[in-house]
Tab-separated table of C-alpha atoms in Angstrom:
chain	number	residue	atom	x	y	z
A	130	MET	CA	43.935	105.867	98.877
A	131	SER	CA	46.274	102.878	98.366
A	132	VAL	CA	50.279	102.634	98.991
A	133	ARG	CA	50.323	102.650	95.017
A	134	GLU	CA	48.357	105.995	94.482
A	135	PHE	CA	50.471	107.623	97.510
A	136	ALA	CA	53.562	106.618	95.914
A	137	ARG	CA	52.403	108.191	92.634
A	138	VAL	CA	51.575	111.574	94.534
A	139	VAL	CA	54.733	111.580	96.223
A	140	ARG	CA	56.900	111.270	92.920
A	141	ALA	CA	54.672	114.150	91.495
A	142	GLY	CA	55.365	116.416	94.714
A	143	GLU	CA	58.480	118.201	95.587
A	144	PHE	CA	60.006	115.422	97.525
A	145	GLY	CA	63.644	114.251	97.502
A	146	GLU	CA	64.726	111.268	95.380
A	147	ASN	CA	65.232	109.118	98.859
A	148	ASP	CA	62.205	110.138	99.778
A	149	LYS	CA	60.182	109.402	96.780
A	150	LYS	CA	62.035	105.879	96.984
A	151	TRP	CA	61.402	105.073	100.418
A	152	PHE	CA	57.885	106.886	101.562
A	153	PRO	CA	55.920	104.428	100.132
A	154	ALA	CA	57.901	101.416	101.833
A	155	TRP	CA	57.322	103.110	105.253
A	156	LEU	CA	53.776	103.593	104.757
A	157	ARG	CA	53.344	99.982	103.799
A	158	ARG	CA	55.228	98.958	106.790
A	159	TYR	CA	52.646	101.190	108.835
A	160	ALA	CA	49.696	99.531	107.151
A	161	GLU	CA	51.145	96.187	108.734
A	162	PHE	CA	51.591	97.648	112.082
A	163	VAL	CA	48.126	99.071	112.136
A	164	LYS	CA	46.888	95.733	110.538
A	165	GLN	CA	45.132	97.259	107.676
A	166	ASN	CA	45.001	96.467	104.218
A	167	ASP	CA	47.071	99.253	102.030
A	168	ALA	CA	44.517	99.614	99.537
A	169	VAL	CA	42.128	101.473	102.083
A	170	GLN	CA	42.644	104.711	103.961
A	171	LEU	CA	44.866	104.114	107.181
A	172	PRO	CA	43.957	105.748	110.452
A	173	LEU	CA	46.524	107.985	111.706
A	174	THR	CA	46.760	109.375	115.366
A	175	ARG	CA	49.674	110.513	117.485
A	176	GLU	CA	49.282	107.689	119.844
A	177	LEU	CA	49.532	105.424	116.655
A	178	ALA	CA	52.529	107.578	115.501
A	179	VAL	CA	54.266	107.407	118.581
A	180	ALA	CA	53.628	103.303	119.230
A	181	PHE	CA	54.734	102.704	115.643
A	182	SER	CA	57.954	104.806	115.979
A	183	GLN	CA	58.543	102.856	119.395
A	184	SER	CA	58.189	99.589	117.366
A	185	LEU	CA	60.902	100.445	114.923
A	186	ARG	CA	63.403	101.391	117.879
A	187	ASP	CA	62.473	98.145	119.461
A	188	GLY	CA	63.412	96.353	116.037
A	189	GLN	CA	66.658	98.073	116.218
A	190	VAL	CA	65.745	100.975	113.444
A	191	PRO	CA	68.169	103.561	113.734
A	192	ALA	CA	66.896	107.243	114.676
A	193	TRP	CA	67.309	108.849	110.964
A	194	GLN	CA	65.318	105.821	109.386
A	195	ARG	CA	62.745	106.563	112.507
A	196	ARG	CA	62.692	110.305	111.622
A	197	GLN	CA	62.122	109.051	107.972
A	198	ALA	CA	59.307	106.870	108.736
A	199	VAL	CA	57.388	109.734	111.084
A	200	ARG	CA	57.935	112.265	107.878
A	201	THR	CA	56.069	109.492	105.562
A	202	LEU	CA	53.142	109.676	108.249
A	203	MET	CA	53.123	113.613	108.017
A	204	ALA	CA	53.110	113.304	104.049
A	205	TYR	CA	50.213	111.075	104.445
A	206	ARG	CA	48.455	113.352	106.647
A	207	ASP	CA	49.158	116.375	104.518
A	208	LEU	CA	48.605	114.588	100.817
A	209	VAL	CA	45.693	111.783	101.559
A	210	LEU	CA	43.989	112.791	104.785
A	211	GLN	CA	44.106	116.735	104.243
A	212	VAL	CA	43.944	117.377	107.795
A	213	ASP	CA	46.199	119.097	110.395
A	214	GLU	CA	46.262	116.762	112.830
A	215	PRO	CA	47.995	114.985	114.562
A	216	LYS	CA	50.833	117.271	115.109
A	217	LEU	CA	54.323	115.126	114.702
A	218	ASN	CA	56.706	118.048	113.787
A	219	ASP	CA	58.226	117.745	117.314
A	220	MET	CA	58.677	114.100	116.883
A	221	VAL	CA	60.570	114.479	113.658
A	222	ILE	CA	62.919	117.055	115.764
A	223	LYS	CA	63.167	114.996	118.779
A	224	LEU	CA	64.095	112.089	116.400
A	225	GLY	CA	66.784	114.319	114.541
A	226	GLU	CA	68.736	115.074	117.840
A	227	ILE	CA	68.794	111.337	118.647
A	228	ALA	CA	70.365	110.647	115.271
A	229	GLU	CA	73.043	113.140	115.747
A	230	ARG	CA	73.799	111.711	119.094
A	231	GLU	CA	74.046	108.020	117.408
A	232	LYS	CA	76.145	109.499	114.696
A	233	GLN	CA	78.436	110.904	117.508
A	234	PHE	CA	78.436	108.258	119.709
A	235	GLY	CA	77.779	105.238	117.576
A	236	SER	CA	74.561	103.231	116.902
A	237	PHE	CA	71.938	103.404	119.682
A	238	GLY	CA	74.956	104.763	122.096
A	239	ALA	CA	74.330	106.954	124.774
A	240	PRO	CA	76.722	109.472	125.672
A	241	GLY	CA	77.645	109.409	129.210
A	242	LEU	CA	78.167	112.457	131.426
A	243	SER	CA	81.602	113.045	130.731
A	244	ASP	CA	81.042	112.380	126.947
A	245	GLU	CA	78.186	115.001	127.592
A	246	ARG	CA	80.502	117.505	129.025
A	247	ARG	CA	83.097	117.371	126.410
A	248	LEU	CA	80.749	117.618	123.563
A	249	ILE	CA	79.114	120.614	124.995
A	250	GLY	CA	82.106	122.298	126.594
A	251	GLU	CA	82.065	125.407	128.307
A	252	ILE	CA	79.165	128.076	128.310
A	253	ASP	CA	79.370	131.178	130.086
A	254	PRO	CA	76.830	130.592	132.976
A	255	ARG	CA	76.108	134.486	132.889
A	256	GLU	CA	74.736	134.262	129.613
A	257	SER	CA	70.702	134.028	128.727
A	258	PRO	CA	69.202	130.929	129.789
A	259	ILE	CA	67.482	130.870	126.196
A	260	LEU	CA	70.780	131.354	124.304
A	261	GLN	CA	72.559	128.653	126.308
A	262	CYS	CA	69.805	126.329	125.540
A	263	VAL	CA	70.277	127.423	121.675
A	264	ARG	CA	74.538	127.096	122.032
A	265	ARG	CA	74.003	123.437	123.565
A	266	SER	CA	71.646	122.637	120.991
A	267	LEU	CA	74.307	123.791	118.299
A	268	ARG	CA	76.909	121.876	119.903
A	269	VAL	CA	74.995	118.529	120.104
A	270	GLN	CA	74.182	118.835	116.287
A	271	GLY	CA	77.919	119.150	115.618
A	272	LYS	CA	77.833	122.763	114.168
A	273	ALA	CA	80.952	124.669	113.728
A	274	LEU	CA	82.065	127.367	115.666
A	275	GLN	CA	81.550	130.132	113.287
A	276	THR	CA	78.037	128.609	112.359
A	277	GLU	CA	77.356	128.615	116.335
A	278	ARG	CA	78.652	132.269	116.588
A	279	ALA	CA	76.291	133.313	113.476
A	280	TYR	CA	73.187	131.680	114.600
A	281	ILE	CA	73.467	133.090	118.392
A	282	GLY	CA	73.963	136.576	116.664
A	283	TRP	CA	70.822	136.525	114.549
A	284	ILE	CA	68.791	135.013	117.286
A	285	GLU	CA	69.883	137.350	119.746
A	286	ARG	CA	69.176	140.214	117.281
A	287	PHE	CA	65.569	138.598	116.584
A	288	LEU	CA	64.588	138.121	120.032
A	289	ARG	CA	65.649	141.635	120.958
A	290	TYR	CA	63.550	142.979	118.020
A	291	CYS	CA	60.791	141.033	119.740
A	292	GLY	CA	61.236	142.713	122.727
A	293	VAL	CA	62.574	139.491	124.539
A	294	ASP	CA	65.236	140.396	127.170
A	295	VAL	CA	68.240	138.291	126.280
A	296	SER	CA	70.909	140.545	127.944
A	297	PRO	CA	73.435	138.588	130.396
A	298	THR	CA	72.574	138.143	134.122
A	299	ASP	CA	74.405	138.654	137.071
A	300	ARG	CA	73.422	135.418	138.331
A	301	SER	CA	74.795	132.087	136.869
A	302	THR	CA	72.607	129.460	135.361
A	303	PRO	CA	73.461	126.091	137.043
A	304	LEU	CA	75.360	123.834	134.536
A	305	VAL	CA	73.256	121.307	132.601
A	306	THR	CA	74.835	117.881	133.650
A	307	ASP	CA	71.832	115.589	132.490
A	308	LEU	CA	69.018	115.122	130.501
A	309	ALA	CA	66.307	116.136	132.973
A	310	SER	CA	68.044	119.272	133.528
A	311	ASP	CA	68.508	119.517	129.776
A	312	GLN	CA	65.155	118.966	128.780
A	313	ALA	CA	64.208	121.505	131.816
A	314	LEU	CA	66.065	124.276	130.369
A	315	GLN	CA	64.655	123.690	126.798
A	316	SER	CA	61.039	123.588	128.607
A	317	GLN	CA	61.901	126.961	130.255
A	318	THR	CA	62.894	128.540	127.206
A	319	ALA	CA	59.657	127.257	125.266
A	320	ALA	CA	57.596	128.905	127.795
A	321	ALA	CA	59.656	131.957	127.778
A	322	LEU	CA	59.212	132.324	124.116
A	323	ALA	CA	55.595	130.746	123.697
A	324	HIS	CA	54.261	134.271	122.719
A	325	LEU	CA	56.224	134.211	119.593
A	326	ARG	CA	54.750	133.411	116.214
A	327	ASP	CA	55.936	132.840	112.618
A	328	SER	CA	54.387	136.455	111.893
A	329	GLU	CA	57.397	137.778	113.790
A	330	ILE	CA	59.726	135.871	111.758
A	331	ARG	CA	58.096	137.422	108.606
A	332	ALA	CA	58.230	140.563	109.897
A	333	TYR	CA	61.946	140.389	110.974
A	334	LEU	CA	63.188	138.913	107.460
A	335	THR	CA	61.215	141.315	105.753
A	336	MET	CA	62.726	144.096	107.835
A	337	LEU	CA	66.235	142.968	106.853
A	338	ALA	CA	65.564	142.935	103.037
A	339	VAL	CA	63.649	146.137	103.054
A	340	GLU	CA	65.465	148.553	105.850
A	341	GLN	CA	68.576	147.145	105.998
A	342	ASN	CA	69.006	146.035	102.483
A	343	VAL	CA	70.854	143.150	103.309
A	344	ALA	CA	72.276	140.508	100.866
A	345	PRO	CA	70.152	137.513	99.653
A	346	ASN	CA	72.699	135.099	101.469
A	347	THR	CA	72.552	137.219	104.827
A	348	GLN	CA	69.083	136.662	104.760
A	349	GLY	CA	69.200	133.149	104.109
A	350	GLN	CA	71.511	132.964	106.800
A	351	ALA	CA	69.222	134.715	109.272
A	352	LYS	CA	66.317	132.359	108.182
A	353	SER	CA	68.031	129.414	109.021
A	354	ALA	CA	69.078	130.634	112.334
A	355	LEU	CA	65.487	131.172	113.170
A	356	LEU	CA	63.970	128.209	111.455
A	357	MET	CA	66.330	126.274	114.230
A	358	LEU	CA	65.261	128.181	117.028
A	359	PHE	CA	61.402	127.616	116.150
A	360	GLN	CA	61.898	124.225	115.056
A	361	THR	CA	64.303	122.477	117.090
A	362	ILE	CA	64.276	124.474	120.148
A	363	LEU	CA	60.484	125.325	120.407
A	364	GLY	CA	59.192	122.493	118.688
A	365	ARG	CA	56.875	124.059	116.366
A	366	GLU	CA	56.047	123.320	112.863
A	367	VAL	CA	56.776	126.946	110.628
A	368	GLY	CA	54.709	127.346	107.805
A	369	PHE	CA	55.316	129.163	104.593
A	370	LEU	CA	56.994	132.428	104.899
A	371	ASP	CA	55.661	135.096	102.359
A	372	ILE	CA	58.410	137.873	102.944
A	373	VAL	CA	60.148	140.178	100.947
A	374	ALA	CA	62.951	138.459	99.747
A	375	ALA	CA	66.316	140.281	99.596
A	376	ASP	CA	67.179	141.544	96.192
A	377	LYS	CA	70.469	142.947	95.248
A	378	PRO	CA	71.886	142.388	91.489
A	379	GLU	CA	74.752	139.671	91.468
A	380	LYS	CA	78.092	141.590	91.287
A	381	LEU	CA	81.115	140.614	89.264
A	382	PRO	CA	83.871	139.103	91.424
A	383	VAL	CA	86.922	141.276	91.899
A	384	VAL	CA	89.781	139.577	89.822
A	385	LEU	CA	93.348	140.430	89.918
A	386	SER	CA	95.406	140.514	86.896
A	387	ARG	CA	98.477	138.695	86.432
A	388	ARG	CA	100.356	141.710	86.715
A	389	GLU	CA	98.824	142.837	89.870
A	390	ILE	CA	99.614	139.644	91.339
A	391	SER	CA	103.100	140.078	90.478
A	392	LEU	CA	102.937	143.812	92.239
A	393	LEU	CA	101.317	142.074	95.087
A	394	LEU	CA	103.443	139.180	95.911
A	395	PRO	CA	106.579	141.145	96.785
A	396	GLU	CA	105.040	142.830	99.649
A	397	PHE	CA	104.313	139.333	101.499
A	398	GLU	CA	106.955	137.627	103.461
A	399	GLY	CA	107.359	134.347	105.456
A	400	LEU	CA	104.564	132.520	106.283
A	401	ARG	CA	101.954	135.298	104.515
A	402	ARG	CA	103.729	135.113	101.516
A	403	LEU	CA	103.297	131.169	101.537
A	404	MET	CA	99.514	131.764	102.249
A	405	PHE	CA	99.344	133.966	99.429
A	406	LEU	CA	100.586	131.604	97.004
A	407	VAL	CA	98.799	128.791	98.328
A	408	MET	CA	95.447	130.554	97.968
A	409	TYR	CA	96.147	132.043	94.721
A	410	GLY	CA	97.849	128.691	93.325
A	411	ALA	CA	95.367	126.115	94.494
A	412	GLY	CA	92.190	128.175	94.726
A	413	LEU	CA	91.783	127.915	98.590
A	414	ARG	CA	89.545	130.154	100.465
A	415	HIS	CA	91.138	132.030	103.394
A	416	ALA	CA	89.627	129.781	105.774
A	417	GLU	CA	90.368	126.753	104.083
A	418	CYS	CA	94.004	127.797	103.807
A	419	ARG	CA	94.206	128.789	107.693
A	420	ARG	CA	92.495	125.334	108.560
A	421	LEU	CA	94.822	123.018	106.003
A	422	ARG	CA	96.209	120.136	107.855
A	423	VAL	CA	100.028	118.728	107.303
A	424	LYS	CA	98.378	115.423	106.107
A	425	ASP	CA	96.377	116.950	103.482
A	426	VAL	CA	99.306	118.028	101.580
A	427	CYS	CA	100.305	115.595	99.474
A	428	PHE	CA	103.885	116.261	97.991
A	429	ASP	CA	104.528	112.981	96.055
A	430	GLU	CA	101.020	113.194	94.167
A	431	GLY	CA	101.071	116.845	93.792
A	432	HIS	CA	97.554	117.782	95.333
A	433	VAL	CA	96.175	119.247	98.290
A	434	VAL	CA	93.008	117.864	99.946
A	435	VAL	CA	90.721	120.304	101.287
A	436	ARG	CA	88.426	118.885	104.113
A	437	SER	CA	84.903	120.279	105.184
A	438	GLY	CA	85.076	123.297	102.842
A	439	LYS	CA	81.929	125.236	102.163
A	440	GLY	CA	78.796	122.767	102.200
A	441	ASP	CA	81.145	120.804	104.229
A	442	LYS	CA	82.455	119.059	101.200
A	443	ASP	CA	85.733	117.435	100.750
A	444	ARG	CA	87.676	118.071	97.370
A	445	ILE	CA	90.995	117.719	95.840
A	446	THR	CA	93.186	120.681	94.094
A	447	VAL	CA	96.309	121.455	92.513
A	448	LEU	CA	99.763	122.136	94.607
A	449	PRO	CA	101.509	124.766	92.992
A	450	ASP	CA	105.293	123.859	92.119
A	451	ARG	CA	106.369	127.348	93.004
A	452	CYS	CA	105.570	127.021	96.325
A	453	ARG	CA	106.186	123.279	96.980
A	454	GLN	CA	109.750	123.736	98.511
A	455	ASP	CA	108.615	126.494	100.822
A	456	LEU	CA	105.778	124.094	102.122
A	457	MET	CA	108.322	121.415	102.450
A	458	GLU	CA	110.266	123.576	104.776
A	459	GLN	CA	107.091	125.130	106.790
A	460	VAL	CA	105.964	121.490	107.463
A	461	GLU	CA	109.271	120.788	109.029
A	462	ARG	CA	109.170	123.516	111.020
A	463	VAL	CA	105.672	122.633	112.424
A	464	ARG	CA	107.247	119.216	113.047
A	465	ARG	CA	109.778	121.037	115.398
A	466	GLN	CA	107.296	123.243	117.205
A	467	HIS	CA	104.974	120.199	117.554
A	468	THR	CA	107.871	118.501	119.310
A	469	ARG	CA	108.645	121.254	121.627
A	470	ASP	CA	104.724	121.358	122.496
A	471	LEU	CA	104.726	117.493	123.210
A	472	ALA	CA	107.365	117.991	125.529
A	473	SER	CA	105.625	120.950	127.199
A	474	GLY	CA	102.523	118.616	127.909
A	475	PHE	CA	100.409	120.231	124.898
A	476	GLY	CA	100.589	119.684	121.308
A	477	GLY	CA	96.684	118.528	121.000
A	478	VAL	CA	94.657	120.177	118.229
A	479	TYR	CA	91.149	120.176	117.526
A	480	LEU	CA	89.399	117.248	115.785
A	481	PRO	CA	85.663	117.043	115.255
A	482	PHE	CA	84.206	115.117	118.482
A	483	ALA	CA	83.371	111.938	116.725
A	484	LEU	CA	87.155	111.330	115.892
A	485	GLU	CA	88.172	112.658	119.212
A	486	LYS	CA	86.166	110.388	120.986
A	487	LYS	CA	86.876	107.470	118.764
A	488	TYR	CA	90.351	108.258	118.791
A	489	PRO	CA	91.492	109.827	121.888
A	490	ASN	CA	95.201	110.306	121.233
A	491	GLU	CA	94.904	111.343	117.231
A	492	ASN	CA	95.055	115.082	118.164
A	493	ARG	CA	98.483	114.810	119.210
A	494	GLU	CA	99.617	112.957	115.863
A	495	PHE	CA	101.735	115.013	114.142
A	496	GLY	CA	99.759	114.519	110.508
A	497	TRP	CA	96.872	116.786	112.241
A	498	GLN	CA	98.760	119.464	112.887
A	499	TRP	CA	97.931	122.765	111.186
A	500	VAL	CA	99.987	123.890	108.295
A	501	PHE	CA	99.566	127.407	109.462
A	502	PRO	CA	99.883	127.192	113.244
A	503	ALA	CA	99.272	130.088	115.585
A	504	HIS	CA	102.613	131.732	117.360
A	505	ARG	CA	101.267	130.880	120.693
A	506	LEU	CA	98.828	128.606	122.784
A	507	ALA	CA	95.373	129.914	123.362
A	508	LYS	CA	92.418	128.843	125.221
A	509	ASP	CA	90.101	126.419	123.297
A	510	PRO	CA	86.752	128.715	123.152
A	511	ARG	CA	84.610	125.444	123.586
A	512	SER	CA	86.822	122.870	125.843
A	513	GLY	CA	88.479	125.316	128.021
A	514	GLY	CA	91.670	123.600	127.095
A	515	MET	CA	94.980	125.097	126.027
A	516	ARG	CA	95.750	124.412	122.426
A	517	ARG	CA	97.955	125.622	119.598
A	518	HIS	CA	94.967	126.880	117.037
A	519	HIS	CA	95.687	127.955	113.307
A	520	VAL	CA	96.529	131.738	112.547
A	521	GLY	CA	93.576	134.011	112.882
A	522	GLU	CA	92.091	135.577	110.185
A	523	GLU	CA	93.454	139.102	110.889
A	524	PHE	CA	96.920	137.340	110.568
A	525	PHE	CA	96.843	137.601	106.565
A	526	GLY	CA	93.534	139.683	105.935
A	527	ASP	CA	94.575	142.915	107.701
A	528	PHE	CA	98.143	142.717	106.085
A	529	PHE	CA	96.209	141.914	102.943
A	530	LYS	CA	94.692	145.463	102.971
A	531	VAL	CA	97.950	147.005	103.844
A	532	ALA	CA	99.599	145.553	101.040
A	533	ILE	CA	96.728	146.595	98.431
A	534	ASP	CA	97.649	150.156	99.630
A	535	ARG	CA	101.099	150.014	99.135
A	536	VAL	CA	100.975	149.219	95.829
A	537	GLY	CA	98.476	151.710	94.885
A	538	LEU	CA	95.709	149.342	93.645
A	539	ALA	CA	92.113	150.682	93.030
A	540	LYS	CA	90.445	147.387	93.136
A	541	ASN	CA	88.351	146.748	96.236
A	542	ALA	CA	90.259	143.521	96.829
A	543	VAL	CA	90.165	141.110	99.578
A	544	PRO	CA	91.796	137.723	100.189
A	545	HIS	CA	89.123	135.683	98.383
A	546	SER	CA	90.214	137.653	95.481
A	547	LEU	CA	93.047	135.155	95.044
A	548	ARG	CA	90.730	132.540	94.614
A	549	HIS	CA	88.735	134.596	92.048
A	550	SER	CA	91.934	135.298	90.172
A	551	PHE	CA	93.402	131.477	90.082
A	552	ALA	CA	89.583	130.457	88.379
A	553	THR	CA	89.902	133.458	86.043
A	554	HIS	CA	93.118	132.650	84.991
A	555	LEU	CA	93.126	129.055	84.499
A	556	LEU	CA	90.095	129.566	82.467
A	557	GLU	CA	92.060	132.525	80.212
A	558	GLY	CA	94.630	129.538	80.012
A	559	GLY	CA	92.543	127.122	78.338
A	560	SER	CA	91.491	124.954	81.303
A	561	ASP	CA	88.202	123.408	80.719
A	562	ILE	CA	85.403	125.106	82.907
A	563	ARG	CA	84.546	121.461	84.434
A	564	THR	CA	88.099	121.082	85.650
A	565	VAL	CA	88.089	124.328	87.308
A	566	GLN	CA	84.506	123.628	88.723
A	567	GLU	CA	86.034	120.342	90.319
A	568	LEU	CA	89.342	122.174	91.749
A	569	LEU	CA	86.864	125.010	93.161
A	570	GLY	CA	84.459	122.229	94.934
A	571	HIS	CA	81.393	124.153	93.183
A	572	LYS	CA	78.197	122.234	93.264
A	573	ASP	CA	76.639	123.860	89.966
A	574	VAL	CA	78.640	124.913	87.117
A	575	GLN	CA	76.623	127.914	86.672
A	576	THR	CA	78.659	129.224	89.685
A	577	THR	CA	81.754	128.846	87.982
A	578	MET	CA	80.644	130.175	84.457
A	579	ILE	CA	80.268	133.885	86.296
A	580	TYR	CA	84.508	133.819	85.792
A	581	THR	CA	83.735	133.922	82.098
A	582	HIS	CA	82.148	137.046	82.721
A	583	VAL	CA	85.356	138.488	84.103
A	584	MET	CA	88.081	137.257	81.541
A	585	ASN	CA	89.987	139.213	79.170
A	586	LYS	CA	88.591	137.567	76.090
A	587	PRO	CA	84.912	136.166	77.499
A	588	GLY	CA	83.755	133.993	74.763
A	589	LEU	CA	84.366	134.941	71.156
A	590	ALA	CA	87.213	137.800	70.911
A	591	VAL	CA	85.743	141.205	70.305
A	592	ARG	CA	87.671	144.325	69.223
A	593	SER	CA	86.457	147.806	70.148
A	594	PRO	CA	85.306	149.990	67.302
A	595	ALA	CA	87.665	152.581	68.828
A	596	ASP	CA	90.595	150.442	68.038
A	597	GLY	CA	89.669	151.059	64.287
A	598	LEU	CA	90.539	155.032	64.321
A	599	ASP	CA	93.168	156.230	62.073
A	600	SER	CA	96.678	156.880	63.700
A	601	ILE	CA	95.893	160.517	64.400
A	602	GLY	CA	92.826	159.042	66.531
A	603	GLN	CA	90.522	161.803	65.403
A	604	ILE	CA	86.808	160.858	64.829
A	605	PRO	CA	85.337	162.363	61.368
A	606	THR	CA	83.278	165.544	62.186
A	607	LEU	CA	79.670	164.793	61.445
A	608	GLY	CA	77.930	167.235	59.249
A	609	ARG	CA	74.960	168.974	60.124
A	610	PRO	CA	71.764	168.232	58.686
């Protein structure tokens, strides 16, 4: 099959746009490497694939592009040669890890020992070596702490389901300090889990849907965690998983009316009241509100920049005039508190590792401070250093439940209901749905469309037939046949 025919097959397959564009180019380059005419069938062995990748590395091609080149060879193997060998998935995984390191430390930059330790941070040495290996890999990939906790939880439950002991140990696993010991830990983990098969993943995910009746998103998160374990840690290709998908009818969001918002607001005071107004007035998620930084509140422009929202996306939303003055005063309180922290030898906040490495002192700058900081300093769960974090989830979340009970609302509302109310009230006020989509940061307008189902007047205004009864309100008696 020629490169041209390969390109046609790729374009017709389920590949991304970038793959459809670049796969033919990489295959043409591979044909040149093996010194074959690109109009004939090309030889493919693992040795050739490794040599090709090394030649690209020697030519200063970054790891993410080398990964795409190897994926091209896998596609050629599957679509053209239609054989199972050579296995190249471990190369794709390793190149992905190298690409993450290049992203963190710069192109072709190798982290030093101190960089490696800072990136990995603190890990409980009494934790199961298997979970330590997973945790290290997640941190090298730059995953958020919340993602790390969720993935570790799913992997731990899955391994217990499979009869693997991941209990904490009395002895401490030596701290991994170099590449050799890192590879040794990964090899040890792979050997301990060598008996696991794809069928265990299939059985576990099906059990979640059938026996535990989990939501589709919950099952999806569990699947992502297990795929990460098999593909990244164990270096295995996972085929098609014929699982019973979680199937729950999509529920309408809980939306508070304007009257209910007015009833709830007086229950909140101080910082909680300001958070209430920001979430409802700007459509922020609870976590986005807690993680808001001083530099992202633009008073002159009248907007709020939401950084690394759901899906790691940035967006701009409206700054409510109702809380503008209160926010300005809160920023000044943060400034005074930050000055005191600096005088005490603290004042640093969490930054993504790439930024913290590039700008070592940036985490002490005022603009990076949290708008809603915690009352006291606390030990960072990864670095082990003392920092002032943002307020915790319970600070607003627990009080919100109390406020709902105080005003006697029967709705099962949560802090996220304020974001739902923001979207619904904008649409009821005549805002364009595309504008609301951008303010919420939805990728697909269909996600935003759900709010049209909970509006007071969805679609055309429809009058209930009960409203047409006479003033007495009696329904005429039907005659018996």
